[in-house]
PDB file of C-alpha atoms and ligand atoms in Angstrom:
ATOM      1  CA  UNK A1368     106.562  90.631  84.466  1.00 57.00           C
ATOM      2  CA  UNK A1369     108.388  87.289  84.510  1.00 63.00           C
ATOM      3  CA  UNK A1370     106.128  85.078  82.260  1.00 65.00           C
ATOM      4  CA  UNK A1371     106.052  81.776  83.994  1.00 89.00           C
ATOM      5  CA  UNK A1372     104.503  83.716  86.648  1.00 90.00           C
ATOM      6  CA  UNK A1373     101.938  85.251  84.165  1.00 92.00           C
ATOM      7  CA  UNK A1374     101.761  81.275  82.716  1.00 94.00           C
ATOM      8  CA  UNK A1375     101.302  80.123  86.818  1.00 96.00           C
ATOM      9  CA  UNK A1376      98.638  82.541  86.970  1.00 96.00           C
ATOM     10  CA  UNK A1377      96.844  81.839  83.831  1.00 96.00           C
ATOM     11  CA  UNK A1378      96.619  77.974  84.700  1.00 96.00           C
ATOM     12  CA  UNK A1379      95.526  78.608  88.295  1.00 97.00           C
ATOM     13  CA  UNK A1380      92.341  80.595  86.598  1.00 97.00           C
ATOM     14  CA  UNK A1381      92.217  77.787  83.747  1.00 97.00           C
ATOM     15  CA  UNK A1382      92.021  75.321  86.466  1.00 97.00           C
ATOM     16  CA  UNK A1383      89.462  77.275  88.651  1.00 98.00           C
ATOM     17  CA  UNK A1384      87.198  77.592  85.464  1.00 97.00           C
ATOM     18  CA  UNK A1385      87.427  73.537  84.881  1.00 97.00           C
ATOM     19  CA  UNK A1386      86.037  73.219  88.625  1.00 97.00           C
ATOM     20  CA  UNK A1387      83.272  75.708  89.022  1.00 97.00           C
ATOM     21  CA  UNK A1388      83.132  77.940  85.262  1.00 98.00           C
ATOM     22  CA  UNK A1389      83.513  81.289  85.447  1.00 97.00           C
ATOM     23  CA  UNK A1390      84.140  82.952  88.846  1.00 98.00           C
ATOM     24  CA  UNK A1391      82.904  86.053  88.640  1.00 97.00           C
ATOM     25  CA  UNK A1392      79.273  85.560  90.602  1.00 97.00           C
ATOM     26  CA  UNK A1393      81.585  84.683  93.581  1.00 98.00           C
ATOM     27  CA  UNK A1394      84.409  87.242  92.924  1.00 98.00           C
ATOM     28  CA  UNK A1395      81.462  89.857  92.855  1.00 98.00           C
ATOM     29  CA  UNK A1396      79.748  88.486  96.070  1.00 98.00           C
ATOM     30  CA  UNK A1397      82.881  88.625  98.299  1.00 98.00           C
ATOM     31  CA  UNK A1398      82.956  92.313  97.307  1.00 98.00           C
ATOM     32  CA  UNK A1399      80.017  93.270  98.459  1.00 98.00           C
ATOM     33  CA  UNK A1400      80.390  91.140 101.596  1.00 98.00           C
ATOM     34  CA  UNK A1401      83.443  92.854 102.287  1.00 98.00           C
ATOM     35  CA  UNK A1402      82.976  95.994 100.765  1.00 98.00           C
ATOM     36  CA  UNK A1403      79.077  96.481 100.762  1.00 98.00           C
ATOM     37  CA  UNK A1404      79.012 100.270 100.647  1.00 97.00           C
ATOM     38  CA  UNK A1405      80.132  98.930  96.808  1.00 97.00           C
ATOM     39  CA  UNK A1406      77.150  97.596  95.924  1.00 97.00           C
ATOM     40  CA  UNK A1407      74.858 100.267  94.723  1.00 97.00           C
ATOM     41  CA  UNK A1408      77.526 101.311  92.753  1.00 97.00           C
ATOM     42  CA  UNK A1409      76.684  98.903  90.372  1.00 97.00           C
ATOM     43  CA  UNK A1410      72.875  99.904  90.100  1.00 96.00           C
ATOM     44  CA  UNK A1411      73.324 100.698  86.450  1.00 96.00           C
ATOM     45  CA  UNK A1412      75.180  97.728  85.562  1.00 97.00           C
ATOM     46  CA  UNK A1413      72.055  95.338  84.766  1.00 96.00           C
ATOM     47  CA  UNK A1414      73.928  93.382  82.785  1.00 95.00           C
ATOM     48  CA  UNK A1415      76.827  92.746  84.135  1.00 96.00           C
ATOM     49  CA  UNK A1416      78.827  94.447  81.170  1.00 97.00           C
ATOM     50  CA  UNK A1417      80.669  96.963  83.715  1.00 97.00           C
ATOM     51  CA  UNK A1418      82.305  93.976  85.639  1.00 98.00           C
ATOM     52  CA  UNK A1419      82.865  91.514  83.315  1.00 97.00           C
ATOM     53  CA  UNK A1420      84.889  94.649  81.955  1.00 97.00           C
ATOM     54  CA  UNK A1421      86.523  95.310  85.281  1.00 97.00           C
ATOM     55  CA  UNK A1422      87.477  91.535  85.723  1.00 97.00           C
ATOM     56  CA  UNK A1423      89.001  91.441  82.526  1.00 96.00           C
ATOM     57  CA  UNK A1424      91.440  94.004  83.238  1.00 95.00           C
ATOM     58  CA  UNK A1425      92.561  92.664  86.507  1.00 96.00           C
ATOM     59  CA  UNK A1426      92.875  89.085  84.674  1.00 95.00           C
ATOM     60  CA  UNK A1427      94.531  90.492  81.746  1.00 92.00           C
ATOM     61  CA  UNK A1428      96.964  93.076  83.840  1.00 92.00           C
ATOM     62  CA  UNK A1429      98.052  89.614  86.017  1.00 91.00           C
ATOM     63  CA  UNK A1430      98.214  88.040  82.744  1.00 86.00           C
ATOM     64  CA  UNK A1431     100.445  90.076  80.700  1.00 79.00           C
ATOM     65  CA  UNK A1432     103.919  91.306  80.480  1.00 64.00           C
ATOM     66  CA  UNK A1433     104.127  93.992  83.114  1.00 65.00           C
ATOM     67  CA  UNK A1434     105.516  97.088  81.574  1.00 76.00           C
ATOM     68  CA  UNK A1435     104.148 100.797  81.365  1.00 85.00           C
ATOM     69  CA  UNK A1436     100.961 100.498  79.907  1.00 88.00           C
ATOM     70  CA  UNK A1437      99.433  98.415  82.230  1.00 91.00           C
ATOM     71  CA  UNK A1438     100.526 100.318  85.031  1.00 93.00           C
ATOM     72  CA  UNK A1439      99.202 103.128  83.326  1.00 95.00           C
ATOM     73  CA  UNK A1440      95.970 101.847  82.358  1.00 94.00           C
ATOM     74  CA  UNK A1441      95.211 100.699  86.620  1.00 96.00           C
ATOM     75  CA  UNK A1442      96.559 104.530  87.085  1.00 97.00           C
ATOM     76  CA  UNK A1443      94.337 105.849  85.395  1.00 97.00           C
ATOM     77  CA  UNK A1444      91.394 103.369  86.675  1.00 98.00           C
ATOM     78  CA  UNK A1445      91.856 104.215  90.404  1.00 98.00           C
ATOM     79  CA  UNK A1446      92.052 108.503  89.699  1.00 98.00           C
ATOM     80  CA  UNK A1447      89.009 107.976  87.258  1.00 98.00           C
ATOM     81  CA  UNK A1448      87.288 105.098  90.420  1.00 98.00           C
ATOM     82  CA  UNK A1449      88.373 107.852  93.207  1.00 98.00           C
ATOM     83  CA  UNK A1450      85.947 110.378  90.873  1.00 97.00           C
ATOM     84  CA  UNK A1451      82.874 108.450  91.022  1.00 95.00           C
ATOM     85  CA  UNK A1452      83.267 107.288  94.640  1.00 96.00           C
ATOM     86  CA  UNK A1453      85.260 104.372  94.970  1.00 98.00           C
ATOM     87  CA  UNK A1454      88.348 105.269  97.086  1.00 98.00           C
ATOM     88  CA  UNK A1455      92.109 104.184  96.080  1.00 98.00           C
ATOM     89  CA  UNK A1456      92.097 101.162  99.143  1.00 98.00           C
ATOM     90  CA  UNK A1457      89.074 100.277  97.906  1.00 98.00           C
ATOM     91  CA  UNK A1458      90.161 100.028  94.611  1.00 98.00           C
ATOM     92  CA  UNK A1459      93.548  98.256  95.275  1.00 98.00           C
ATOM     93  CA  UNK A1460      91.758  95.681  97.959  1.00 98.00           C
ATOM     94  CA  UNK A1461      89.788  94.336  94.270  1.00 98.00           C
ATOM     95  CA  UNK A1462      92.803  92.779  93.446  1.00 98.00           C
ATOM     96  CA  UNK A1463      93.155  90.468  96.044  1.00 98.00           C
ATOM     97  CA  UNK A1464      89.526  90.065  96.572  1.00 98.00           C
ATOM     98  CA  UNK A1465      89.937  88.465  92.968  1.00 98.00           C
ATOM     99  CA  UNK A1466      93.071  86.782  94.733  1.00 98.00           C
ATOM    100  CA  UNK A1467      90.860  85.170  97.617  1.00 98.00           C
ATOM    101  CA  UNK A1468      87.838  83.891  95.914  1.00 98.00           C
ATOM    102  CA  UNK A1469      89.656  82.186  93.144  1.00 98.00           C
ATOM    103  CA  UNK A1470      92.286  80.594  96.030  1.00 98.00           C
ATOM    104  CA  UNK A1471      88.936  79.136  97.781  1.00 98.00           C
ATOM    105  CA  UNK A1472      87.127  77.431  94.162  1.00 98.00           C
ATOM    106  CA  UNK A1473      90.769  76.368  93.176  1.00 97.00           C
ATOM    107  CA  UNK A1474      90.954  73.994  95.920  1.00 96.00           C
ATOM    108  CA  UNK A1475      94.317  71.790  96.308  1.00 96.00           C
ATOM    109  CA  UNK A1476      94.759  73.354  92.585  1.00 95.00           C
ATOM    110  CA  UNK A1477      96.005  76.270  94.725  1.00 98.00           C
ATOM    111  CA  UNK A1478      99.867  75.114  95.577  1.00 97.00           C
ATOM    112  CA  UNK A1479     102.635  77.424  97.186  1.00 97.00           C
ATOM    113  CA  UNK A1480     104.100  78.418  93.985  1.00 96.00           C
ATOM    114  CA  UNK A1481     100.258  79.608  92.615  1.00 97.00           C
ATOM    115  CA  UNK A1482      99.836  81.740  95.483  1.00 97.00           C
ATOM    116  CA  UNK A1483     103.695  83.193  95.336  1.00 96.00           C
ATOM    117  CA  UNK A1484     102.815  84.012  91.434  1.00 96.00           C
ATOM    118  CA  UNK A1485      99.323  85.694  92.132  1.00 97.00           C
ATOM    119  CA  UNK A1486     101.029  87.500  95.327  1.00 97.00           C
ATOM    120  CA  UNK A1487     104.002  88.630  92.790  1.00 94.00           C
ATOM    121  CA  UNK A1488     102.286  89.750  90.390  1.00 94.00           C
ATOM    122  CA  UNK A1489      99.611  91.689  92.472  1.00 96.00           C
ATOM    123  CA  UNK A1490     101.686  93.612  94.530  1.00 95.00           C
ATOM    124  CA  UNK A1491     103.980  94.198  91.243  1.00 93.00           C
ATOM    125  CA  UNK A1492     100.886  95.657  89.104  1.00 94.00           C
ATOM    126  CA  UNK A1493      99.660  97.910  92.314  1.00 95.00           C
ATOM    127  CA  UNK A1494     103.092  99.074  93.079  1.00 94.00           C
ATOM    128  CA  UNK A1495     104.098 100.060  89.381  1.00 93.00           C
ATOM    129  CA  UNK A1496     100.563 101.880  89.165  1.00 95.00           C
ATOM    130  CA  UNK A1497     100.768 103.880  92.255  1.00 92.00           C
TER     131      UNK A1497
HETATM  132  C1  HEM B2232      86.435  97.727  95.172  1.00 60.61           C
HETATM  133  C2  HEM B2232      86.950  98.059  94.020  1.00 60.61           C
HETATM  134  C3  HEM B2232      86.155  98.569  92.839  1.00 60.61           C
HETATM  135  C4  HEM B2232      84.874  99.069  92.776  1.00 60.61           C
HETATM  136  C5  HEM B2232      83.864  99.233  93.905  1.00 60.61           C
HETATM  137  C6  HEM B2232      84.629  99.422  91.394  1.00 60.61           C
HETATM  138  C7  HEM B2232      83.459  99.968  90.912  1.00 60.61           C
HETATM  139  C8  HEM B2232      83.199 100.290  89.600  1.00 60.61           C
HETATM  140  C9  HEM B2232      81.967 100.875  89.125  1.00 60.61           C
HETATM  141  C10 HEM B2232      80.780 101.247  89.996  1.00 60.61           C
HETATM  142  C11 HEM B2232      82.084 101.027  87.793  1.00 60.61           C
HETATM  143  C12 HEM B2232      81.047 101.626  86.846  1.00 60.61           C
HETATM  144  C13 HEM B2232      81.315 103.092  86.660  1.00 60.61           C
HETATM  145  C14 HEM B2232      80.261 103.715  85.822  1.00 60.61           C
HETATM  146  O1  HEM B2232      79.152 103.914  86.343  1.00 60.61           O
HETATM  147  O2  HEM B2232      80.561 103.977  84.656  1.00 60.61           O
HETATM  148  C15 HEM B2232      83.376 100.522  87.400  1.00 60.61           C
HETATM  149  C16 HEM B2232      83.849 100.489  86.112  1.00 60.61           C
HETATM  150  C17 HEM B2232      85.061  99.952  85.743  1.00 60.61           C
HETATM  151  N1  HEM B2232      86.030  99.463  86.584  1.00 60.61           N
HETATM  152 FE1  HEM B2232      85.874  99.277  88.605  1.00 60.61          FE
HETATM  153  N2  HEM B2232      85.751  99.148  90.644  1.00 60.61           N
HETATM  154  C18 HEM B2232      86.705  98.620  91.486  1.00 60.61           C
HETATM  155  C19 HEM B2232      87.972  98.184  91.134  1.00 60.61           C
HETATM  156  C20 HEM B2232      88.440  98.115  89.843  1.00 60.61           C
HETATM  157  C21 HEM B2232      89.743  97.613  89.463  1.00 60.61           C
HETATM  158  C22 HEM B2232      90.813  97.100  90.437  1.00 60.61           C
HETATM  159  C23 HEM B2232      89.814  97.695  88.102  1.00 60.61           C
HETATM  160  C24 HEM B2232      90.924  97.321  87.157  1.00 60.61           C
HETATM  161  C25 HEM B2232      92.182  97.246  87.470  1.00 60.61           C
HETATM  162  C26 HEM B2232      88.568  98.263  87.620  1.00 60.61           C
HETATM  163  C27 HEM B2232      88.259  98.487  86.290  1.00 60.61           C
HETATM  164  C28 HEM B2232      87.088  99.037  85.832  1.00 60.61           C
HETATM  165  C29 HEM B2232      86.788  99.261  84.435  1.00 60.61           C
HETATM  166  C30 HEM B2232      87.707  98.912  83.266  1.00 60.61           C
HETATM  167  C31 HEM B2232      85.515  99.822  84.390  1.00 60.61           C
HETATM  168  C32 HEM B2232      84.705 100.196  83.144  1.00 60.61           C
HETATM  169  C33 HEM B2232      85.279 101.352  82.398  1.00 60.61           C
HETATM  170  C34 HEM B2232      85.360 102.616  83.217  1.00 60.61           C
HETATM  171  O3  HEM B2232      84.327 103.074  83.710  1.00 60.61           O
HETATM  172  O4  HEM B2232      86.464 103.146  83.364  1.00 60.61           O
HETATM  173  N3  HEM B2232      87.757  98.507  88.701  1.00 60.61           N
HETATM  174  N4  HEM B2232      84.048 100.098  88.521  1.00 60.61           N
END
């Protein structure tokens, strides 16, 4: 991945925790508004350890360097998701579901070239890991 993109992306999510702290409440809410067959999937996740983990590999596969391993690390993800009931779409939509909800609490924070970096880089990372 081109790193000022990964550097656009980082300071779009620096700038979204400065406004409202961490997103992930909100990032998990639009899921299950728009997916909310997803919901009891998370019945053992008390916590909240499973999608803290989750979010940190979408943030951190936006983040980085694109090459093979984090291709192969989502790869893996969406055959291992498919085998405990969460379908490939469903699994690919996450990524922009992360997209959406962090374009809404970033505000006029989100300019053109944010959303052309977060667009990049998500359709790179779901392309390479098909
Ligand atoms: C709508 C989309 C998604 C749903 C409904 C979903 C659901 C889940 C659920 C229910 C678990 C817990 C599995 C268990 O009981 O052990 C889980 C774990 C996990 N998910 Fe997701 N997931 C989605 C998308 C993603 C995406 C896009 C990524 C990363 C690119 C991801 C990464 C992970 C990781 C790292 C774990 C924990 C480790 C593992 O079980 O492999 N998930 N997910």
């Amino acid at each position: 991945m081109d790193q000022s993109e990964a550097d656009i992306i980082a300071g779009s999510l620096e700038a979204v925790v400065a406004r409202v702290g961490d997103p992930a409440g909100q990032i998990f809410e639009r899921l299950f508004a728009e997916i909310p067959q997803a919901r009891e999937r998370f019945a053992r996740d008390v916590g909240g350890s499973i999608r803290g983990e989750m979010l940190a590999m979408v943030f951190d596969c936006l983040m980085d360097p694109g090459g093979p391993y984090q291709a192969n690390i989502v790869r893996t993800e969406r055959v291992n998701h498919d085998g405990f009931g969460t379908p490939a779409e469903e699994f690919d939509r996450f990524f922009w579901i992360v997209r959406d909800t962090c374009q809404e609490l970033a505000g006029p924070d989100w300019t053109p070239e944010v959303a052309r970096a977060w667009t990049a880089g998500i359709e790179r990372i779901v392309g390479a890991s098909r």
